[in-house]
Short mmCIF file of C-alpha atoms in Angstrom, two decimals:
data_model
loop_
_atom_site.label_atom_id
_atom_site.label_comp_id
_atom_site.label_asym_id
_atom_site.label_seq_id
_atom_site.Cartn_x
_atom_site.Cartn_y
_atom_site.Cartn_z
CA MET Q 78 -14.27 0.22 14.83
CA ARG Q 79 -13.05 3.83 14.90
CA LYS Q 80 -10.02 2.94 12.84
CA TYR Q 81 -12.25 1.58 10.06
CA ILE Q 82 -14.47 4.67 10.16
CA GLU Q 83 -11.31 6.76 9.76
CA ILE Q 84 -10.23 4.58 6.81
CA ALA Q 85 -13.65 5.16 5.18
CA LYS Q 86 -13.33 8.90 5.85
CA ILE Q 87 -9.90 9.16 4.31
CA TYR Q 88 -11.13 7.42 1.16
CA ILE Q 89 -14.10 9.79 0.96
CA LYS Q 90 -11.58 12.62 1.12
CA ALA Q 91 -9.38 10.97 -1.49
CA GLN Q 92 -12.34 10.86 -3.92
CA LEU Q 93 -12.66 14.62 -3.69
CA VAL Q 94 -9.30 14.96 -5.40
CA TRP Q 95 -10.75 13.41 -8.55
CA ARG Q 96 -13.65 15.82 -8.97
CA VAL Q 97 -13.71 15.56 -12.77
CA ASP Q 98 -14.17 11.79 -12.52
CA VAL Q 99 -17.18 12.34 -10.31
CA VAL Q 100 -18.77 14.77 -12.74
CA PHE Q 101 -18.21 12.40 -15.68
CA ASN Q 102 -19.55 9.50 -13.67
CA MET Q 103 -22.73 11.49 -13.03
CA VAL Q 104 -23.09 12.70 -16.59
CA PHE Q 105 -22.57 9.27 -18.12
CA THR Q 106 -25.43 7.72 -16.18
CA ILE Q 107 -27.51 9.47 -18.83
CA THR Q 108 -26.14 7.28 -21.62
CA LYS Q 109 -27.56 4.16 -20.01
CA ILE Q 110 -30.91 5.80 -19.33
CA LEU Q 111 -31.05 7.24 -22.86
CA PHE Q 112 -30.21 3.82 -24.30
CA ALA Q 113 -32.95 2.22 -22.21
CA TYR Q 114 -35.43 4.96 -23.20
CA LEU Q 115 -34.85 4.44 -26.93
CA LEU Q 116 -34.60 0.63 -26.80
CA TRP Q 117 -37.67 0.04 -24.69
CA GLY Q 118 -39.56 2.79 -26.50
CA ALA Q 119 -39.03 0.80 -29.71
CA ILE Q 120 -39.90 -2.55 -28.08
CA PHE Q 121 -43.05 -1.27 -26.43
CA GLY Q 122 -44.19 0.58 -29.57
CA THR Q 123 -47.94 0.73 -29.15
CA LYS Q 124 -48.04 -1.99 -26.47
CA THR Q 125 -48.80 -0.91 -22.94
CA GLU Q 126 -47.14 -3.92 -21.27
CA VAL Q 127 -44.18 -6.24 -21.92
CA ALA Q 128 -43.69 -9.22 -19.58
CA GLY Q 129 -45.79 -7.46 -16.97
CA PHE Q 130 -43.80 -4.21 -17.16
CA THR Q 131 -45.22 -0.88 -18.28
CA PHE Q 132 -42.84 1.40 -20.16
CA TYR Q 133 -42.27 3.54 -17.07
CA SER Q 134 -41.88 0.63 -14.66
CA MET Q 135 -39.24 -0.75 -17.04
CA LEU Q 136 -37.43 2.61 -17.05
CA SER Q 137 -37.73 2.82 -13.28
CA TYR Q 138 -36.14 -0.61 -13.06
CA TYR Q 139 -33.33 0.59 -15.31
CA ILE Q 140 -32.69 3.72 -13.30
CA ILE Q 141 -32.61 1.84 -10.00
CA SER Q 142 -30.44 -1.02 -11.28
CA THR Q 143 -28.07 1.44 -13.00
CA PHE Q 144 -27.84 3.37 -9.74
CA LEU Q 145 -27.04 0.17 -7.81
CA ASN Q 146 -24.54 -0.94 -10.43
CA GLN Q 147 -22.77 2.40 -10.20
CA LEU Q 148 -22.54 1.95 -6.44
CA ASP Q 149 -20.69 -1.32 -6.76
CA MET Q 150 -17.15 -0.10 -7.30
CA SER Q 151 -15.57 -3.14 -5.74
CA SER Q 152 -14.01 -4.43 -8.97
CA GLY Q 153 -11.11 -2.05 -8.33
CA ILE Q 154 -10.28 -3.98 -5.16
CA SER Q 155 -9.24 -7.17 -6.97
CA ASN Q 156 -7.02 -5.23 -9.35
CA GLU Q 157 -5.52 -3.21 -6.51
CA ILE Q 158 -4.78 -6.22 -4.34
CA SER Q 159 -3.40 -8.13 -7.30
CA ALA Q 160 -1.08 -5.27 -8.29
CA LYS Q 161 0.06 -4.78 -4.70
CA ILE Q 162 0.83 -8.44 -4.17
CA ARG Q 163 2.83 -8.52 -7.38
CA ASN Q 164 4.80 -5.35 -6.72
CA GLY Q 165 5.34 -6.04 -3.03
CA THR Q 166 3.43 -3.05 -1.65
CA PHE Q 167 0.85 -5.35 -0.05
CA SER Q 168 3.36 -5.49 2.83
CA LYS Q 169 2.10 -2.14 4.07
CA TYR Q 170 -1.21 -3.68 5.12
CA MET Q 171 0.52 -6.57 6.86
CA THR Q 172 2.60 -4.39 9.14
CA ILE Q 173 -0.12 -2.19 10.61
CA PRO Q 174 -2.62 -3.36 13.26
CA VAL Q 175 -5.67 -3.71 11.04
CA ASN Q 176 -7.67 -6.58 9.62
CA ILE Q 177 -6.77 -6.33 5.94
CA GLU Q 178 -10.16 -7.43 4.66
CA LYS Q 179 -11.94 -4.96 6.92
CA TYR Q 180 -9.55 -2.28 5.68
CA PHE Q 181 -10.75 -2.90 2.12
CA ILE Q 182 -14.40 -3.06 3.20
CA ALA Q 183 -13.99 0.30 4.95
CA MET Q 184 -12.22 1.69 1.88
CA GLU Q 185 -15.12 0.54 -0.32
CA ALA Q 186 -17.65 1.97 2.15
CA GLY Q 187 -15.91 5.35 1.88
CA VAL Q 188 -15.95 5.31 -1.90
CA VAL Q 189 -19.59 4.13 -2.03
CA ALA Q 190 -20.74 6.76 0.47
CA PHE Q 191 -19.18 9.42 -1.70
CA TYR Q 192 -20.62 8.23 -5.01
CA LEU Q 193 -23.99 7.41 -3.43
CA THR Q 194 -24.62 11.10 -2.93
CA PHE Q 195 -23.68 12.12 -6.47
CA ASP Q 196 -25.33 9.18 -8.23
CA PHE Q 197 -28.52 9.85 -6.30
CA ILE Q 198 -28.55 13.45 -7.45
CA ALA Q 199 -27.89 12.29 -11.04
CA ALA Q 200 -30.77 9.80 -10.92
CA ILE Q 201 -33.21 12.45 -9.63
CA VAL Q 202 -32.09 14.91 -12.32
CA TRP Q 203 -32.58 12.41 -15.15
CA ILE Q 204 -36.00 11.34 -13.85
CA TYR Q 205 -37.02 14.98 -13.86
CA ILE Q 206 -35.54 15.77 -17.29
CA PHE Q 207 -37.07 12.70 -19.00
CA LYS Q 208 -40.36 13.30 -17.19
CA ILE Q 209 -40.41 9.65 -16.17
CA GLU Q 210 -43.39 8.56 -14.12
CA PHE Q 211 -41.13 6.92 -11.61
CA VAL Q 212 -42.44 3.71 -10.09
CA PHE Q 213 -41.28 3.19 -6.51
CA THR Q 214 -42.82 1.10 -3.77
CA THR Q 215 -44.33 2.76 -0.72
CA ASN Q 216 -44.22 -0.50 1.26
CA PHE Q 217 -41.82 0.16 4.14
CA VAL Q 218 -41.01 -3.54 4.65
CA MET Q 219 -40.01 -3.88 0.99
CA ILE Q 220 -37.86 -0.75 1.14
CA ALA Q 221 -36.12 -1.92 4.31
CA GLY Q 222 -35.64 -5.43 2.91
CA ALA Q 223 -34.26 -4.03 -0.35
CA LEU Q 224 -31.83 -1.74 1.49
CA LEU Q 225 -30.57 -4.61 3.62
CA MET Q 226 -30.21 -6.75 0.51
CA ILE Q 227 -28.27 -3.95 -1.21
CA LEU Q 228 -25.89 -3.75 1.75
CA LEU Q 229 -25.35 -7.50 1.78
CA GLY Q 230 -24.96 -7.48 -2.01
CA LEU Q 231 -22.30 -4.77 -1.86
CA LEU Q 232 -20.54 -6.65 0.94
CA PHE Q 233 -20.62 -9.83 -1.13
CA MET Q 234 -19.09 -8.04 -4.12
CA VAL Q 235 -16.30 -6.63 -1.95
CA GLN Q 236 -15.66 -10.10 -0.53
CA LEU Q 237 -15.66 -11.64 -3.99
CA ASN Q 238 -13.20 -9.10 -5.36
CA TYR Q 239 -11.04 -9.36 -2.26
CA TYR Q 240 -10.98 -13.12 -2.70
CA LEU Q 241 -10.10 -12.87 -6.40
CA GLY Q 242 -7.33 -10.42 -5.53
CA LEU Q 243 -5.94 -12.86 -2.97
CA LEU Q 244 -5.74 -15.55 -5.65
CA THR Q 245 -2.74 -13.62 -6.98
CA LEU Q 246 -0.83 -15.24 -4.11
CA LYS Q 247 -1.25 -18.55 -5.87
CA TYR Q 248 -1.73 -17.74 -9.54
CA GLN Q 249 0.25 -14.48 -9.99
CA GLU Q 250 -2.08 -13.46 -12.85
CA ILE Q 251 -5.81 -13.29 -12.22
CA GLY Q 252 -6.95 -11.51 -15.41
CA THR Q 253 -8.91 -14.55 -16.62
CA PHE Q 254 -10.77 -14.90 -13.31
CA LEU Q 255 -11.68 -11.23 -13.41
CA MET Q 256 -12.89 -11.42 -17.00
CA ILE Q 257 -15.14 -14.40 -16.19
CA LYS Q 258 -16.45 -12.67 -13.08
CA ASN Q 259 -17.17 -9.42 -14.93
CA ASN Q 260 -19.12 -11.20 -17.68
CA ILE Q 261 -21.14 -13.26 -15.22
CA VAL Q 262 -21.87 -10.22 -13.07
CA ALA Q 263 -22.95 -8.07 -16.04
CA PHE Q 264 -25.38 -10.72 -17.26
CA VAL Q 265 -26.62 -12.34 -14.09
CA THR Q 266 -27.21 -9.18 -12.09
CA GLY Q 267 -29.81 -8.23 -14.67
CA SER Q 268 -28.12 -4.98 -15.57
CA ILE Q 269 -28.19 -5.83 -19.28
CA VAL Q 270 -31.61 -7.48 -19.54
CA PRO Q 271 -34.13 -7.84 -16.69
CA LEU Q 272 -34.02 -11.48 -15.71
CA VAL Q 273 -37.80 -11.71 -15.91
CA LEU Q 274 -37.41 -11.74 -19.68
CA LEU Q 275 -35.22 -14.84 -19.57
CA PRO Q 276 -36.48 -18.46 -19.42
CA ASP Q 277 -37.90 -19.52 -16.05
CA ALA Q 278 -35.51 -22.44 -15.70
CA PHE Q 279 -32.52 -20.11 -16.10
CA VAL Q 280 -33.89 -17.65 -13.55
CA SER Q 281 -34.59 -20.48 -11.08
CA VAL Q 282 -30.97 -21.56 -11.27
CA MET Q 283 -29.80 -17.95 -10.89
CA LYS Q 284 -31.75 -17.65 -7.65
CA LEU Q 285 -29.32 -20.07 -6.06
CA PHE Q 286 -26.42 -17.76 -6.82
CA PRO Q 287 -25.69 -14.47 -5.11
CA PHE Q 288 -25.64 -12.18 -8.15
CA TYR Q 289 -29.42 -12.33 -8.50
CA TYR Q 290 -29.61 -10.51 -5.18
CA VAL Q 291 -26.97 -7.87 -5.84
CA THR Q 292 -28.95 -5.52 -8.06
CA TYR Q 293 -31.79 -7.41 -9.72
CA LEU Q 294 -33.98 -8.41 -6.77
CA PRO Q 295 -33.42 -5.18 -4.80
CA SER Q 296 -34.35 -3.20 -7.92
CA MET Q 297 -37.51 -5.25 -8.38
CA LEU Q 298 -38.38 -4.84 -4.70
CA LEU Q 299 -37.98 -1.11 -4.96
CA ILE Q 300 -40.41 -0.93 -7.86
CA GLY Q 301 -42.86 -2.96 -5.78
CA ARG Q 302 -42.43 -6.47 -7.16
CA TYR Q 303 -41.41 -9.90 -5.86
CA GLN Q 304 -42.08 -9.26 -2.18
CA ASN Q 305 -42.57 -13.03 -1.81
CA GLU Q 306 -38.89 -13.55 -2.72
CA MET Q 307 -37.55 -11.00 -0.26
CA LEU Q 308 -37.02 -13.12 2.84
CA ILE Q 309 -35.52 -16.08 1.05
CA GLY Q 310 -33.36 -13.63 -0.94
CA LEU Q 311 -31.97 -12.10 2.24
CA ILE Q 312 -31.19 -15.55 3.61
CA VAL Q 313 -29.47 -16.67 0.39
CA ILE Q 314 -27.25 -13.59 0.04
CA PHE Q 315 -26.41 -13.70 3.76
CA LEU Q 316 -25.38 -17.36 3.45
CA TRP Q 317 -23.23 -16.53 0.43
CA CYS Q 318 -21.48 -13.81 2.44
CA VAL Q 319 -20.80 -16.30 5.25
CA LEU Q 320 -19.59 -18.95 2.82
CA LEU Q 321 -17.31 -16.55 1.00
CA GLN Q 322 -15.92 -15.31 4.30
CA ILE Q 323 -14.94 -18.87 5.18
CA VAL Q 324 -13.36 -19.31 1.74
CA ILE Q 325 -11.42 -16.05 2.18
CA GLN Q 326 -10.07 -17.11 5.55
CA VAL Q 327 -9.03 -20.52 4.30
CA THR Q 328 -7.39 -18.99 1.20
CA TRP Q 329 -5.53 -16.37 3.23
CA LYS Q 330 -4.32 -18.93 5.74
CA LYS Q 331 -3.22 -21.32 3.02
CA TYR Q 332 -1.56 -18.94 0.61
CA ARG Q 333 -0.31 -15.97 2.60
CA ARG Q 334 3.02 -17.69 3.13
CA LYS Q 335 3.51 -17.57 -0.62
CA TYR Q 336 3.73 -13.78 -0.42
CA ASP Q 337 7.36 -12.77 -0.84
CA GLY Q 338 7.00 -8.99 -0.71
CA VAL Q 339 9.34 -8.47 -3.63
CA GLY Q 340 8.79 -5.92 -6.35
CA ILE Q 341 9.58 -2.24 -6.32
CA MET Z 454 22.71 -4.59 8.94
CA ILE Z 455 25.33 -4.38 6.28
CA GLY Z 456 25.83 -6.44 3.18
CA PRO Z 457 26.05 -6.27 -0.59
CA ASN Z 458 22.94 -6.31 -2.81
CA GLY Z 459 21.23 -9.66 -2.58
CA ALA Z 460 22.89 -10.52 0.73
CA GLY Z 461 19.51 -10.99 2.45
CA LYS Z 462 19.21 -7.79 4.51
CA THR Z 463 15.73 -6.85 3.29
CA THR Z 464 14.60 -10.48 3.50
CA LEU Z 465 15.65 -10.49 7.14
CA VAL Z 466 13.71 -7.28 7.81
CA LYS Z 467 10.68 -8.87 6.16
CA MET Z 468 11.02 -11.90 8.41
CA LEU Z 469 11.48 -9.79 11.53
CA THR Z 470 8.31 -7.82 10.72
CA GLY Z 471 6.25 -10.88 9.76
CA ILE Z 472 5.83 -10.01 6.10
CA ILE Z 473 7.33 -13.36 5.20
CA ALA Z 474 7.92 -16.50 7.24
CA PRO Z 475 11.33 -18.14 7.56
CA THR Z 476 11.57 -21.38 5.61
CA SER Z 477 13.55 -22.95 8.45
CA GLY Z 478 14.80 -22.11 11.92
CA LYS Z 479 13.16 -20.07 14.65
CA ILE Z 480 12.40 -16.38 14.89
CA SER Z 481 11.15 -14.34 17.81
CA VAL Z 482 10.74 -10.58 18.11
CA LEU Z 483 9.59 -9.07 21.41
CA GLY Z 484 8.42 -12.55 22.32
CA TYR Z 485 6.21 -12.93 19.24
CA TYR Z 486 6.50 -15.08 16.15
CA PRO Z 487 6.26 -12.21 13.63
CA ASN Z 488 4.44 -14.09 10.84
CA ASP Z 489 1.48 -14.70 13.16
CA LEU Z 490 0.75 -11.05 12.30
CA LYS Z 491 -0.76 -10.38 15.73
CA ASN Z 492 -2.04 -6.84 16.23
CA GLU Z 493 -0.44 -6.68 19.72
CA PHE Z 494 2.91 -7.28 18.06
CA LYS Z 495 2.27 -4.77 15.28
CA GLN Z 496 1.46 -2.14 17.92
CA GLN Z 497 5.05 -2.40 19.17
CA TYR Z 498 7.09 -1.94 16.05
CA ALA Z 499 7.18 0.14 12.88
CA VAL Z 500 8.80 -0.42 9.56
CA VAL Z 501 9.82 1.98 6.81
CA MET Z 502 10.73 0.30 3.57
CA GLY Z 503 11.80 2.61 0.76
CA GLN Z 504 9.12 2.44 -1.92
CA LYS Z 505 6.42 0.90 0.26
CA SER Z 506 4.98 4.18 1.44
CA GLN Z 507 2.20 4.48 4.00
CA LEU Z 508 1.40 8.02 2.87
CA PHE Z 509 -1.65 8.85 0.75
CA PHE Z 510 -0.07 10.71 -2.14
CA GLU Z 511 -3.18 12.61 -3.16
CA LEU Z 512 -3.85 13.80 0.41
CA THR Z 513 -1.79 15.67 2.99
CA ALA Z 514 0.60 14.14 5.53
CA GLU Z 515 -1.73 15.44 8.24
CA ASP Z 516 -4.50 13.21 6.81
CA THR Z 517 -2.29 10.12 6.98
CA LEU Z 518 -1.22 10.98 10.53
CA ARG Z 519 -4.85 11.30 11.60
CA LEU Z 520 -5.58 7.88 10.09
CA PHE Z 521 -2.64 6.31 11.92
CA LYS Z 522 -3.75 7.93 15.15
CA GLU Z 523 -6.97 5.90 14.88
CA ILE Z 524 -5.28 2.74 13.61
CA TYR Z 525 -2.99 2.69 16.64
CA GLY Z 526 -5.66 4.03 19.02
CA ILE Z 527 -3.55 6.98 20.19
CA PRO Z 528 -5.38 9.39 22.57
CA GLU Z 529 -5.86 12.90 21.12
CA GLU Z 530 -3.62 14.63 23.67
CA GLU Z 531 -0.76 12.20 23.19
CA TYR Z 532 -1.21 12.40 19.41
CA GLN Z 533 -0.92 16.19 19.39
CA LYS Z 534 2.10 16.11 21.67
CA THR Z 535 3.98 13.48 19.66
CA LYS Z 536 3.06 15.00 16.33
CA ASN Z 537 4.19 18.47 17.35
CA TYR Z 538 7.43 17.09 18.77
CA PHE Z 539 8.30 15.49 15.43
CA ILE Z 540 7.11 18.45 13.36
CA ASN Z 541 9.36 20.79 15.33
CA LEU Z 542 12.25 18.38 15.25
CA PHE Z 543 12.11 18.20 11.47
CA ASP Z 544 10.86 21.74 10.93
CA LEU Z 545 7.94 20.52 8.83
CA LYS Z 546 5.21 22.83 10.10
CA ASP Z 547 4.58 24.43 6.72
CA LEU Z 548 4.39 21.12 4.88
CA MET Z 549 1.78 19.32 6.95
CA ASN Z 550 -1.12 20.52 4.83
CA VAL Z 551 0.53 20.13 1.46
CA GLN Z 552 -0.38 17.28 -0.90
CA VAL Z 553 2.18 14.52 -0.31
CA ARG Z 554 2.87 14.03 -4.03
CA THR Z 555 4.26 17.56 -4.22
CA LEU Z 556 6.86 16.91 -1.49
CA SER Z 557 10.50 16.18 -2.27
CA LEU Z 558 11.94 12.73 -1.61
CA GLY Z 559 13.65 13.94 1.57
CA GLU Z 560 10.51 15.61 2.88
CA ARG Z 561 8.50 12.49 2.12
CA MET Z 562 10.96 10.31 4.02
CA LYS Z 563 10.69 12.61 7.02
CA MET Z 564 6.88 12.34 6.88
CA GLU Z 565 7.19 8.58 6.52
CA LEU Z 566 9.30 8.46 9.68
CA ILE Z 567 6.81 10.59 11.61
CA VAL Z 568 3.96 8.27 10.56
CA ALA Z 569 6.03 5.26 11.64
CA LEU Z 570 7.00 6.75 15.00
CA LEU Z 571 3.65 8.26 15.93
CA HIS Z 572 2.67 5.33 18.16
CA ASN Z 573 6.06 5.35 19.90
CA PRO Z 574 7.17 1.86 18.84
CA GLN Z 575 9.79 -0.09 20.76
CA ILE Z 576 11.56 -1.02 17.54
CA ILE Z 577 11.71 0.66 14.19
CA PHE Z 578 12.98 -1.24 11.16
CA LEU Z 579 14.41 0.93 8.41
CA ASP Z 580 15.35 -0.45 5.03
CA GLU Z 581 17.81 1.93 3.38
CA PRO Z 582 16.36 5.09 4.96
CA THR Z 583 18.68 7.50 3.20
CA ILE Z 584 18.74 5.95 -0.26
CA GLY Z 585 18.37 8.56 -2.99
CA LEU Z 586 18.54 11.48 -0.56
CA ASP Z 587 20.96 14.39 -0.87
CA ALA Z 588 23.68 14.96 1.73
CA VAL Z 589 21.68 17.52 3.72
CA ALA Z 590 18.52 15.43 3.93
CA SER Z 591 20.54 12.30 4.80
CA LYS Z 592 22.26 14.16 7.61
CA GLN Z 593 18.94 15.43 8.96
CA ILE Z 594 17.47 11.93 8.90
CA ARG Z 595 20.52 10.57 10.75
CA SER Z 596 20.38 13.20 13.47
CA PHE Z 597 16.62 12.66 13.80
CA LEU Z 598 17.11 8.91 14.25
CA LYS Z 599 19.89 9.48 16.74
CA GLU Z 600 17.65 11.72 18.77
CA ILE Z 601 14.69 9.35 18.88
CA ASN Z 602 17.04 6.55 19.89
CA GLU Z 603 18.59 8.60 22.68
CA LYS Z 604 15.53 10.49 23.92
CA ARG Z 605 12.70 8.04 23.32
CA GLY Z 606 14.67 4.82 23.71
CA THR Z 607 13.50 3.44 20.37
CA THR Z 608 15.62 0.57 19.09
CA ILE Z 609 16.62 1.15 15.49
CA ILE Z 610 17.42 -1.70 13.17
CA LEU Z 611 18.49 -0.44 9.78
CA THR Z 612 19.98 -1.69 6.59
CA SER Z 613 22.27 0.60 4.68
CA HIS Z 614 25.01 0.78 2.11
CA TYR Z 615 26.17 4.14 3.35
CA MET Z 616 29.18 4.41 5.57
CA ASP Z 617 27.90 7.63 7.15
CA ASP Z 618 24.65 5.98 8.23
CA ILE Z 619 26.46 3.11 9.84
CA LYS Z 620 29.22 5.07 11.51
CA THR Z 621 26.89 7.76 12.85
CA LEU Z 622 24.03 5.60 13.99
CA CYS Z 623 25.12 2.08 14.78
CA LYS Z 624 27.01 0.89 17.81
CA ARG Z 625 26.47 -2.67 16.70
CA SER Z 626 26.81 -3.98 13.16
CA ILE Z 627 25.78 -7.24 11.60
CA VAL Z 628 27.35 -8.10 8.29
CA ILE Z 629 25.38 -10.46 6.07
CA ASN Z 630 26.44 -12.16 2.89
CA HIS Z 631 24.59 -14.84 0.92
CA GLY Z 632 22.04 -15.06 3.74
CA CYS Z 633 24.69 -15.81 6.40
CA LYS Z 634 25.85 -13.66 9.29
CA ILE Z 635 29.58 -13.14 8.89
CA TYR Z 636 30.15 -10.44 11.50
CA ASP Z 637 28.17 -9.41 14.55
CA GLY Z 638 29.73 -6.89 16.88
CA ASP Z 639 31.02 -3.44 17.59
CA THR Z 640 30.90 -1.11 14.57
CA GLU Z 641 34.15 0.66 15.49
CA LYS Z 642 35.98 -2.63 15.74
CA LEU Z 643 34.53 -3.73 12.42
CA PHE Z 644 36.00 -0.77 10.61
CA GLU Z 645 39.24 -0.84 12.59
CA GLN Z 646 39.74 -4.45 11.72
CA TYR Z 647 38.51 -4.66 8.17
CA GLN Z 648 38.62 -1.18 6.69
CA LYS Z 649 42.26 -1.31 5.71
CA ASN Z 650 42.59 1.14 2.84
CA LYS Z 651 41.61 4.61 1.76
CA LYS Z 652 40.93 5.82 -1.73
CA ILE Z 653 42.80 8.98 -2.78
CA THR Z 654 41.72 10.89 -5.87
CA LEU Z 655 43.92 13.68 -7.26
CA THR Z 656 43.08 16.04 -10.11
CA PHE Z 657 45.56 18.32 -11.83
CA ASP Z 658 45.24 21.46 -13.95
CA LEU Z 659 48.28 20.44 -16.01
CA PRO Z 660 49.25 17.02 -17.32
CA THR Z 661 51.20 15.35 -14.56
CA GLU Z 662 53.31 12.23 -14.40
CA LEU Z 663 54.14 10.83 -10.98
CA PRO Z 664 57.60 9.35 -10.56
CA GLU Z 665 58.04 5.75 -9.52
CA LEU Z 666 56.10 5.59 -6.25
CA GLU Z 667 57.94 4.49 -3.17
CA TYR Z 668 54.71 3.49 -1.45
CA GLU Z 669 52.90 0.20 -1.55
CA LEU Z 670 49.65 1.12 -3.23
CA GLU Z 671 47.23 0.17 -5.95
CA LEU Z 672 46.93 2.67 -8.79
CA ILE Z 673 43.35 2.44 -10.01
CA GLU Z 674 43.42 5.26 -12.57
CA ASP Z 675 46.46 6.92 -14.08
CA SER Z 676 45.62 9.60 -16.65
CA PRO Z 677 47.49 12.92 -17.21
CA TYR Z 678 44.90 14.97 -15.27
CA LYS Z 679 43.66 12.44 -12.75
CA LYS Z 680 45.16 9.76 -10.49
CA VAL Z 681 43.14 7.41 -8.29
CA MET Z 682 44.90 5.12 -5.83
CA MET Z 683 44.22 2.85 -2.89
CA VAL Z 684 46.62 3.01 0.02
CA SER Z 685 46.69 1.52 3.48
CA LYS Z 686 45.12 3.64 6.24
CA GLU Z 687 48.44 3.95 8.08
CA LYS Z 688 50.27 5.30 5.06
CA THR Z 689 47.58 7.75 3.94
CA SER Z 690 48.82 10.92 5.65
CA GLU Z 691 52.42 10.27 4.72
CA LEU Z 692 51.49 9.69 1.08
CA LEU Z 693 49.31 12.80 1.01
CA GLY Z 694 52.25 14.88 2.20
CA TRP Z 695 54.38 13.51 -0.61
CA LEU Z 696 51.64 14.01 -3.23
CA MET Z 697 51.27 17.68 -2.31
CA LYS Z 698 54.62 18.31 -3.97
CA PHE Z 699 52.90 17.83 -7.34
CA SER Z 700 50.45 20.70 -6.72
CA PRO Z 701 47.16 18.91 -7.36
CA SER Z 702 44.14 21.18 -7.99
CA ASP Z 703 41.91 18.91 -5.91
CA ILE Z 704 42.30 16.00 -3.50
CA SER Z 705 39.66 13.72 -2.08
CA VAL Z 706 40.11 10.92 0.44
CA GLU Z 707 37.34 8.37 0.71
CA GLU Z 708 36.67 5.44 2.98
CA GLU Z 709 36.65 1.99 1.50
CA GLU Z 710 33.24 0.90 0.31
CA ILE Z 711 31.06 -1.42 2.36
CA GLY Z 712 31.16 -4.06 -0.37
CA THR Z 713 34.93 -4.28 -0.16
CA ILE Z 714 34.82 -4.63 3.61
CA VAL Z 715 32.24 -7.40 3.38
CA GLU Z 716 34.33 -9.17 0.78
CA ARG Z 717 37.38 -8.91 3.04
CA ILE Z 718 35.57 -10.32 6.06
CA TYR Z 719 34.37 -13.14 3.88
CA MET Z 720 37.81 -13.83 2.44
CA GLU Z 721 39.52 -13.64 5.82
CA GLY Z 722 37.74 -16.59 7.26
CA GLY Z 723 34.00 -16.18 6.94
CA ARG Z 724 32.54 -15.95 10.40
CA ALA Z 725 34.48 -13.37 12.32
CA PHE Z 726 32.31 -12.58 15.28
CA ALA Z 727 33.74 -9.97 17.56
#
């Protein structure tokens, strides 16, 4: 375990080198909040409620889901693995005594821990500046459930991107897979439009898939909604993590012999 | 391991370290099948492969060493002792807290070797360890490797195109060509037996014409200011004595290249195990 903590620590340290990126990342959270402020301001107009949301509960949802979306930085993993398999530098993970998947999970944990701090500060600052009456549940069970769901959601996203990266062993080029994944994730996680605004049948289908539980449900839980979905949500996302882990192991076992380590 | 480009040297290193699996035949290193990628096996070897660096370029070498200490589960006291031993050996004290990307190629290779040797492996595989390095850095790397072999008992398996690397470091040589072993034996004997010629290069300040040469040699270049010739090892000193009469401004004598030796072994009957 200590080796993975050290991997996380070294990636936290590595983030410090790119301080300007961090500042921009913080500053640009405002664009999303500003967009949401103007858009929903126009939609609400004189109405006090839309689909059961008040203007401020909608903004609170946006701030929380934006915050969670910013935390998921796992998409870099698929690109990194893909590039390393193609240029032969993936060998360096195969020759040291670590579990490669755990290495990438630890790496992601380091990056997330770093950005968590700064994104949290950014969110607080924007709430204060926009004088948003922030809606946040005080129910401890919901907070704990949401946090656990966030952890499982982040783990699932790392697993998914790790798996997509591994597909390079078979397909060489995984750009199409990544594009499909990115579009699905952007839509289905509810980061573009809260899923509550979509048809019930569509949402019911989405509940079977993991993305619903990555940012959407935790965000709703944190603003005090959908407590009845919490337990089943935790079970579904957990089962997806288990399933994906099995798929990863089968894929690795089947295709790792295709790795030739050639490149640079 | 010696051989021309594409001979299969790096492929063999990859098989020995488990990066790739052999398509046929058997392979065993320290009693393990390398491609099983068992952590117990990985604890016992290290590999340094040119561009496949283990260093974090945006951080310091000290950071990478600390990470590898945890990866290999090295106790703090042993870590400090080993690290300081290598730092002193290479005289790298002032560079440990410098960003890796600012280091020169030679300094980076030294750091790479320290990272690889930190857990005191039984075997270290080196793929072209001195490629791209200047003469001074190459020499330092060679003496460093010699010392860890002699003092720490680490087995070194290296691939190289450089005669100096092979002659200085290797008692045993394996020559590979087209994926086949064509020589496996004593390095001295290899060169004695197959390094038959030397290359002599002469430069002149004034245009010079050599008379009909009495020696059996191959004239590679014959211009007014420069002559390059290949001559048998036995005749080299005698020829040099004769050439001095023409007052050359510079003379260099080089060993025959590895590629030529490999070609000769191959031509003279393929498998020539000593």
